Each structure stands twice: as C-alpha cells, then as structure tokens.
Amino acid sequence: MKKQILSLIILAFSVYSNAQSTAKPELYRPNYHFTPAAHWMNDPNGLVYYAGEYHLFYQYYPEASVWGPMHWGHAVSTDMLHWKHLPIALYPDSLGYIFSGSAVIDYNNTSGLGSKLNPPMVAIFAYHNPRLEKSGSNQYQYQGMAYSLDKGSTWKKYNHNPVVPNVEKLRDFRDPKVMWDAQIKKWILTLAAGDEVQFYSSSNLINWKKESGFGKNIGAHGGVWECPDLFPIEVKGSKEKKWVLLVSINPGGPNGGSATQYFVGNFDGNKFTPDDTQTRWLDYGKDNYAGVTWSGIPSTDGRRLFLGWMSNWQYAEKVPTENWRSAMTVPRELTLVNSSTGYLLASNPVREIAKVHSRSVVIQPRTIHNNVDITNLVPFKLCKTELIINLKIGEQRPAKFGIKLSNGLNENLIAGYDNTTGQLFVDRTQSGKIGFSKDFPAIVTAPCKLDNNTLQLHILLDEASIEIFAQQGKVVVTNIFFSSQPYSKLSFFSEKGTVKATGIKIWELEKAM
Ligand code: FRU
C-alpha cells in the first residue's frame, strides 16, 4: 500500500512538473532526450520491446537528485522519442536495492510464470544488499527475478530469489543481461564479475549454469567492469554473423571516468572468443555510460537498438540541474562494419528521429578560412537541432577546423578536427558552468580517419548535450554541457588553411516530452 501511495505521489508530481514545464521551461531540461520527471536516474535497464511498445526501465532514486536506494523507474514509447512516464516498476525489498539488469519476453513460457497465450515479461536484475555489505560479507550482490503478466504495468518478484547466487563471493557481481540464443535454444545471461564478465545458460530463466568467464587479460582494466551486453549481429552488407560484447568500465574510459568498450568475436554457447586483442570504444565522449540494447525487436525490423546513460560517475551527482539528474542518450542503431582496421561497431541516431523533425534549412556550400558566422542563415534556435555538415580539406591544409557554438557571454563549445594529431575533438573548457567538478572541463579527443580528406559530421544538439556521429557513426563523441545562456551563434572555423563546407542541412527538432 505504502508503495502504491508513493507511486501515486510520484505520478502526480510528474504530471505537476510537466504542467510546470509548459508554463516555464526548466533550465537544461532536454527537448527530446529522456529524463525522469524528477529526481535521480542512472543506467537504462530492462530495455525490451513488446506489443508495439519500447519499454525503458532505469536506475531510479525517487527521493532525491543524488544516487540512493535503487528502484526501477519505468517509461514506454512507440518511437523511442516520445515517452510516457509510468509508475515505479520495482522497489527495493528485504534482499536489497534493485540494481541494473535486463528484461525479456518469455514467448514460449519456459519459466512457467505465464502462459504461451500471455507470455511473461521477465526482468532479471542485480540485488545489492547494503545490510550484508556493512556486515563485512562479500556476498551482498546476487541476481533476482521479477515478472509481469500485464505488459509491464504491475510486477511480482519471483518467490525463490536469488536465481543466481554469489557462490564465488565476488564483491562486484551484477548487471545481468539476458538473451535468447536461437542456435543452442537456451537463455544466455552475461554479468559483470569484478573486472571480467561471466556467462551463464538456462532453459527456463530460473536455473542457471555457469559456462565461462571472459576478459582477464584483454581490453581496458582501469576500473570495474559493469553492464555487459552480448548479442549476435550481421556484418553490414553481408550475411556473416559475428558476436559483440559491450562492457562498460568505470573509471578507465579513454577521456577519463566512465565509458563503454566492446569486443567483436564469436560465441558458441559456452565461450566468447574475440577476433583480436584491440581495445575498442563505442563512444569516446565523457557522457555515454552503461548503455545496452533492446531485446525483443521483431526480426522483421532486425535492428540492434541501443540507449546509454548520458553522464559520467565523475560528476553525475554534481551537475547543475536541481529537480532531476541525468538524461539518456538519443536512441541509436548499432551496425557492425568491416573497415581497414577490422570490424567496427558504428552508432547512428535511430531513423525515428525524423518524427521530431520540424523546419529545416539547406545552406549553400562555402569555403571557410578563419571564421565564418552562419547564425543568420538558421531561422530557429540552435538548442534543439540536428545538423549534417561535410568539411573537406582545401589545398592549404588547416591545422584545425570545425564548428563553434557560442553565446553573448563568450561561452562556447567547439567541435572539430585536429589535423596535427588526426583526432576529432570537443572542447567544453569554456562551455559555461564547469566549476562543479574538476573533471568536467575537458577537451575530449577521439582518433578519427578522414575519408577522402573529408570530415562528415552528423550532430544532435539539445539544451545540454551534443552527440557527434562522425564518419557515418564510426567515430562517436557524446558530451553534456551547461551554458549559462543558450548558445545563439553558430560559426565555422579553419585555422591556417581552408576547408570547404558542403552538404549542410539543419533541422529544427520538436519538443518530444
Ligand atoms: C553502473 C552501475 C551498475 C549498478 C548500478 C547501480 O552505472 O554502477 O553497475 O548496477 O549502476 O545504480
């Protein structure tokens, strides 16, 4: 009863704050990125598609705008952009807080928790027991299960939790991601165990057998491994099937703090064998963490759809938003492409982004030398836009080139290419409010090869975020920022040389939430 009352209060508050937001927009509230109506959010959880709806559960603390006893918040959408807030799905219980995990539709009712006519939606998540942690035990994290027989509206915890006990007494043992392996006809569960992952198999989602571990001497190990995701994917343009393993790591990211690495290889139902030992990063920005992919996407669609938490544990609790903290990235489609350096996992905004397209403008090609201000060619505000720009190096090779967003306070955000290092960069050292954490002001860099001397930029801008998908999503950089006033000026720059800006198209995006 207490829980239902809390849900009602939160729902009422969300309706109230939505009404407020139409009255007076909240500073930094995104236009088309998911945020909780109020209070703290971190990782996306339980991403599952069912009966025409994309479900998004998320790590949620409903009593404050900092991390606390974790619940699973819940929202649904038919296009991953317009979200409807729903009551909290999972509350902490005597076994602990509800940490990250996943959800699947058990179509064949292998668990026996529903029926074939009404298959259960099953959530498998990590329990974190603070009481056991304090008592000095090492077995305070283990995996639990809950299910819903009404499309995720109401949930029941499984009677005999935990389903995966922590027999090896690992202090970090969490974030189970479950998938149906059609080849071996079993469920596979991947979880983070210290700075490795472990794979388990099951025929019924209840009894799990450990298959193997992966990661001891491979990949980045600057921090603990979290939120893994294992899935098969076809190489773009061929019928070849590979397996991808996403692993978030904190700290130890390429630009400091939290980030997500991935491995490409094969999985035979027992072991994951990577193709090589290269460390690869899904996104070089500071603000894409704990991202995982949706389960249950119909084969007629066939996409691998991803969502990440758009923040970084270095400063997530200190960012200057007061009523809520954190947003999710834009939903992205992942594709595996064959490049000269091996397989690469590319990310691009989902095509549904077109659902929030409003006006657009095409800007004629122009040669850039020093600075060229194009503000007066864009007849709408810059803080909710999608931009496509190609920048081709001219005869005189510039040292640096790119775009600059700025406001009347001389605050700016610069995104560009450094020819001397061969890196894409985003400079937020003068982006506005930066003093809340020493780790926030940064020049984020990503190795980036130009194609035919051209930098292809696809950019999504919102009130407090920039997501750059360069070279058709092969190089991705996601960063948040907090300008004291919205950026109102847009210019191109090219230092000590020229670039030609072509194919420039900018869309105004509608408010989706
Ligand atoms: C990742 C993470 C997970 C954990 C959750 C707790 O950001 O640390 O490993 O399950 O957040 O909120």
XYZ file of N, CA and C in Angstrom, residues 52-184:
399
model
N 4.189 -3.546 -29.540
C 4.187 -2.197 -30.106
C 4.796 -1.122 -29.223
N 5.320 -1.530 -28.056
C 5.885 -0.520 -27.150
C 7.342 -0.814 -26.802
N 8.138 0.242 -26.833
C 9.511 0.151 -26.315
C 9.438 0.469 -24.825
N 9.936 -0.470 -24.014
C 9.974 -0.210 -22.575
C 11.360 0.283 -22.185
N 11.359 1.260 -21.327
C 12.606 1.749 -20.739
C 12.420 1.728 -19.219
N 13.180 0.860 -18.559
C 13.264 0.912 -17.099
C 14.599 1.579 -16.814
N 14.756 2.103 -15.639
C 16.020 2.800 -15.358
C 16.302 2.844 -13.869
N 17.576 2.927 -13.539
C 18.009 3.061 -12.149
C 17.470 4.383 -11.631
N 16.704 4.306 -10.558
C 15.963 5.491 -10.119
C 15.945 5.588 -8.602
N 16.188 6.796 -8.096
C 16.022 7.052 -6.660
C 14.965 8.137 -6.518
N 13.763 7.766 -6.076
C 12.638 8.718 -6.125
C 12.604 9.740 -5.002
N 13.618 9.753 -4.150
C 13.534 10.690 -3.020
C 14.546 11.821 -3.059
N 15.479 11.780 -4.004
C 16.471 12.867 -4.065
C 17.096 12.912 -5.454
N 17.835 13.984 -5.720
C 18.510 14.104 -7.020
C 19.959 13.633 -6.956
N 20.251 12.755 -6.012
C 21.552 12.068 -5.969
C 21.271 10.572 -5.857
N 22.292 9.757 -6.092
C 22.137 8.296 -6.041
C 21.676 7.868 -4.645
N 20.861 6.862 -4.572
C 20.388 6.338 -3.284
C 19.847 4.939 -3.488
N 19.044 4.417 -2.552
C 18.478 3.066 -2.704
C 17.758 2.924 -4.048
N 18.252 2.008 -4.857
C 17.807 1.956 -6.252
C 16.492 1.223 -6.455
N 15.650 1.830 -7.302
C 14.383 1.293 -7.782
C 14.519 1.148 -9.306
N 13.536 0.540 -9.938
C 13.450 0.618 -11.395
C 12.305 1.570 -11.758
N 12.684 2.748 -12.294
C 11.681 3.632 -12.879
C 11.209 3.016 -14.192
N 10.147 3.556 -14.768
C 9.581 2.925 -15.969
C 8.946 3.965 -16.901
N 9.174 3.774 -18.193
C 8.516 4.617 -19.202
C 8.292 3.775 -20.456
N 7.320 4.155 -21.271
C 7.104 3.455 -22.550
C 6.962 4.458 -23.688
N 7.236 3.942 -24.889
C 7.188 4.802 -26.073
C 6.891 3.933 -27.290
N 6.296 4.525 -28.299
C 6.121 3.757 -29.532
C 7.212 4.104 -30.556
N 8.048 5.112 -30.233
C 9.078 5.503 -31.202
C 10.443 5.819 -30.567
N 10.582 5.555 -29.253
C 11.832 5.793 -28.508
C 12.150 7.288 -28.330
N 11.222 8.162 -28.733
C 11.459 9.605 -28.576
C 10.379 10.281 -27.738
N 9.122 9.892 -27.977
C 8.027 10.419 -27.153
C 7.770 9.397 -26.055
N 8.097 9.741 -24.821
C 7.983 8.775 -23.716
C 6.837 9.116 -22.786
N 6.217 8.066 -22.272
C 5.162 8.255 -21.267
C 5.698 7.705 -19.947
N 5.681 8.545 -18.918
C 6.147 8.082 -17.604
C 5.122 7.145 -16.982
N 5.603 6.054 -16.409
C 4.720 5.103 -15.723
C 5.164 4.980 -14.263
N 4.316 4.385 -13.418
C 4.728 4.222 -12.017
C 5.982 3.360 -11.887
N 6.666 3.517 -10.780
C 7.870 2.717 -10.499
C 7.536 1.231 -10.635
N 8.416 0.478 -11.312
C 8.147 -0.945 -11.551
C 8.661 -1.827 -10.412
N 9.866 -1.566 -9.944
C 10.462 -2.441 -8.914
C 10.993 -1.616 -7.755
N 10.612 -2.041 -6.552
C 11.050 -1.375 -5.318
C 12.066 -2.251 -4.600
N 12.971 -1.637 -3.841
C 13.879 -2.441 -3.017
C 13.061 -3.323 -2.064
N 13.621 -4.447 -1.640
C 12.929 -5.314 -0.684
C 13.951 -5.870 0.297
N 13.595 -6.901 1.055
C 14.492 -7.391 2.110
C 15.799 -7.967 1.538
N 15.798 -8.294 0.244
C 17.035 -8.826 -0.353
C 17.964 -7.708 -0.831
N 17.460 -6.480 -0.911
C 18.349 -5.376 -1.264
C 17.757 -4.379 -2.230
N 18.624 -3.452 -2.653
C 18.266 -2.469 -3.676
C 18.172 -3.196 -5.015
N 17.450 -2.566 -5.960
C 17.322 -3.175 -7.291
C 18.317 -2.487 -8.221
N 19.431 -3.157 -8.482
C 20.457 -2.606 -9.367
C 20.137 -2.954 -10.822
N 21.118 -2.697 -11.694
C 20.858 -2.819 -13.135
C 20.599 -4.256 -13.575
N 19.880 -4.371 -14.672
C 19.554 -5.679 -15.234
C 18.760 -5.507 -16.509
N 18.155 -6.609 -16.956
C 17.535 -6.621 -18.280
C 16.140 -7.232 -18.211
N 15.446 -7.211 -19.347
C 14.123 -7.837 -19.409
C 13.959 -8.541 -20.749
N 13.226 -9.649 -20.724
C 12.942 -10.390 -21.961
C 11.466 -10.795 -21.953
N 10.960 -11.108 -23.140
C 9.620 -11.701 -23.224
C 9.823 -13.199 -23.371
N 9.259 -13.948 -22.450
C 9.415 -15.410 -22.450
C 8.282 -16.014 -23.291
N 8.420 -15.862 -24.634
C 7.330 -16.225 -25.544
C 6.877 -17.676 -25.394
N 7.843 -18.585 -25.124
C 7.465 -19.997 -25.006
C 7.118 -20.389 -23.583
N 7.024 -19.413 -22.715
C 6.719 -19.648 -21.304
C 7.645 -20.710 -20.697
N 8.938 -20.613 -21.022
C 9.908 -21.599 -20.495
C 9.971 -21.520 -18.975
N 9.677 -20.357 -18.414
C 9.748 -20.164 -16.970
C 8.513 -20.693 -16.258
N 7.427 -20.898 -17.011
C 6.175 -21.334 -16.394
C 5.495 -20.219 -15.606
N 5.979 -18.996 -15.755
C 5.419 -17.902 -14.942
C 4.184 -17.267 -15.595
N 3.971 -17.592 -16.863
C 2.790 -17.065 -17.551
C 2.182 -18.183 -18.361
N 1.829 -17.900 -19.600
C 1.329 -18.958 -20.484
C 1.789 -18.591 -21.893
N 1.639 -19.534 -22.846
C 2.049 -19.181 -24.205
C 1.139 -18.088 -24.771
N -0.108 -18.105 -24.309
C -1.052 -17.081 -24.777
C -0.741 -15.711 -24.193
N -0.284 -15.744 -22.959
C 0.092 -14.485 -22.318
C 1.503 -14.631 -21.739
N 2.520 -14.511 -22.616
C 3.893 -14.749 -22.165
C 4.332 -13.726 -21.119
N 5.069 -14.166 -20.117
C 5.507 -13.217 -19.097
C 6.621 -12.294 -19.601
N 6.597 -11.060 -19.144
C 7.747 -10.176 -19.310
C 8.596 -10.424 -18.064
N 9.838 -10.889 -18.278
C 10.663 -11.295 -17.140
C 11.840 -10.332 -16.993
N 11.996 -9.797 -15.798
C 13.136 -8.914 -15.511
C 14.133 -9.683 -14.659
N 15.403 -9.635 -15.058
C 16.463 -10.242 -14.251
C 17.407 -9.111 -13.894
N 17.619 -8.908 -12.618
C 18.350 -7.723 -12.158
C 19.301 -8.108 -11.033
N 20.197 -7.181 -10.713
C 21.108 -7.427 -9.588
C 20.460 -6.900 -8.315
N 20.529 -7.688 -7.279
C 20.210 -7.194 -5.941
C 21.504 -6.703 -5.323
N 21.423 -5.591 -4.593
C 22.577 -5.109 -3.827
C 22.081 -4.957 -2.394
N 22.655 -5.746 -1.501
C 22.164 -5.759 -0.124
C 23.083 -4.934 0.789
N 22.665 -3.705 1.133
C 23.548 -2.823 1.909
C 23.802 -3.349 3.331
N 22.832 -4.084 3.860
C 22.988 -4.635 5.217
C 24.123 -5.666 5.225
N 24.110 -6.570 4.224
C 25.177 -7.582 4.154
C 26.525 -6.930 3.851
N 26.489 -5.879 3.015
C 27.738 -5.189 2.681
C 28.366 -4.634 3.965
N 27.512 -3.993 4.789
C 28.014 -3.405 6.043
C 28.519 -4.466 7.000
N 27.902 -5.640 6.953
C 28.277 -6.697 7.913
C 29.643 -7.292 7.585
N 30.221 -6.895 6.442
C 31.547 -7.391 6.080
C 31.495 -8.604 5.164
N 30.293 -9.053 4.816
C 30.166 -10.196 3.908
C 30.591 -9.776 2.499
N 31.084 -10.727 1.723
C 31.397 -10.435 0.323
C 30.262 -10.851 -0.602
N 29.195 -11.377 -0.021
C 28.122 -11.919 -0.872
C 26.883 -11.021 -0.851
N 27.098 -9.731 -1.057
C 25.973 -8.797 -0.965
C 25.367 -8.444 -2.326
N 25.916 -9.017 -3.403
C 25.280 -8.820 -4.713
C 24.957 -10.191 -5.306
N 23.750 -10.341 -5.826
C 23.290 -11.593 -6.450
C 22.133 -11.227 -7.360
N 21.726 -12.195 -8.223
C 20.747 -11.814 -9.247
C 19.346 -12.302 -8.870
N 18.376 -11.422 -9.069
C 16.988 -11.756 -8.762
C 16.112 -11.639 -10.004
N 14.865 -12.046 -9.833
C 13.964 -12.068 -10.980
C 12.593 -11.534 -10.566
N 11.916 -10.906 -11.505
C 10.535 -10.459 -11.275
C 9.809 -10.617 -12.602
N 8.483 -10.666 -12.567
C 7.764 -10.837 -13.833
C 6.463 -10.057 -13.831
N 6.004 -9.795 -15.052
C 4.765 -9.054 -15.238
C 3.907 -9.809 -16.240
N 2.620 -9.906 -15.942
C 1.705 -10.573 -16.876
C 0.766 -9.574 -17.539
N 1.045 -8.279 -17.331
C 0.185 -7.258 -17.939
C 1.010 -6.183 -18.646
N 1.917 -6.659 -19.507
C 2.737 -5.768 -20.352
C 3.550 -4.771 -19.544
N 4.045 -5.218 -18.410
C 4.945 -4.366 -17.632
C 4.261 -3.394 -16.686
N 2.926 -3.439 -16.598
C 2.233 -2.480 -15.725
C 2.445 -2.806 -14.252
N 2.277 -4.080 -13.892
C 2.493 -4.456 -12.489
C 3.466 -5.628 -12.435
N 4.197 -5.708 -11.356
C 5.300 -6.673 -11.249
C 5.200 -7.485 -9.974
N 5.649 -8.734 -10.076
C 5.715 -9.617 -8.920
C 7.140 -10.135 -8.853
N 7.732 -10.111 -7.677
C 9.074 -10.701 -7.560
C 8.926 -12.222 -7.540
N 9.866 -12.912 -8.115
C 9.876 -14.376 -8.094
C 10.034 -14.836 -6.634
N 9.337 -15.922 -6.282
C 9.287 -16.383 -4.877
C 10.589 -16.911 -4.312
N 11.467 -17.406 -5.200
C 12.664 -18.080 -4.676
C 13.946 -17.361 -5.067
N 13.923 -16.033 -5.032
C 15.147 -15.264 -5.327
C 16.188 -15.540 -4.255
N 17.488 -15.457 -4.534
C 18.058 -15.119 -5.838
C 18.108 -16.314 -6.795
N 18.104 -15.995 -8.109
C 18.231 -17.065 -9.105
C 19.695 -17.330 -9.460
N 20.550 -16.341 -9.295
C 21.999 -16.581 -9.460
C 22.698 -16.117 -8.181
N 22.964 -17.049 -7.255
C 23.633 -16.660 -6.016
C 25.102 -16.347 -6.272
N 25.693 -15.662 -5.325
C 27.089 -15.225 -5.493
C 28.025 -16.249 -4.839
N 28.139 -17.418 -5.503
C 28.905 -18.507 -4.866
C 30.399 -18.217 -4.793
N 30.889 -17.404 -5.726
C 32.347 -17.137 -5.708
C 32.707 -15.966 -4.788
N 31.698 -15.453 -4.084
C 31.913 -14.348 -3.130
C 32.641 -13.160 -3.771
N 32.085 -12.685 -4.885
C 32.698 -11.553 -5.594
C 32.028 -10.265 -5.162
N 32.812 -9.275 -4.783
C 32.239 -8.008 -4.301
C 31.481 -7.271 -5.415
N 31.943 -7.419 -6.642
C 31.219 -6.817 -7.775
C 30.661 -7.948 -8.625
N 29.373 -8.159 -8.540
C 28.735 -9.308 -9.188
C 27.335 -8.870 -9.583
N 27.225 -8.272 -10.802
C 25.948 -7.603 -11.075
C 25.681 -7.347 -12.564
N 24.548 -6.724 -12.791
C 24.132 -6.219 -14.112
C 23.878 -7.331 -15.135
N 23.011 -8.308 -14.795
C 22.746 -9.414 -15.716
C 22.000 -8.959 -16.969
N 22.472 -9.407 -18.119
C 21.803 -9.102 -19.399
C 21.461 -10.443 -20.014
N 20.180 -10.664 -20.252
C 19.708 -11.965 -20.723
C 19.311 -11.883 -22.188
N 19.643 -12.938 -22.950
C 19.202 -13.032 -24.351
C 18.847 -14.479 -24.670
N 17.991 -14.657 -25.655
C 17.646 -15.992 -26.133
C 18.621 -16.342 -27.250
N 19.376 -17.430 -27.075
C 20.305 -17.865 -28.115
C 19.600 -18.895 -28.987
N 19.171 -18.464 -30.174
C 18.341 -19.308 -31.046
C 19.102 -20.545 -31.519
N 20.445 -20.440 -31.596
C 21.227 -21.557 -32.107
C 21.258 -22.729 -31.118
N 21.526 -22.425 -29.859
C 21.594 -23.512 -28.865
C 20.270 -23.673 -28.106
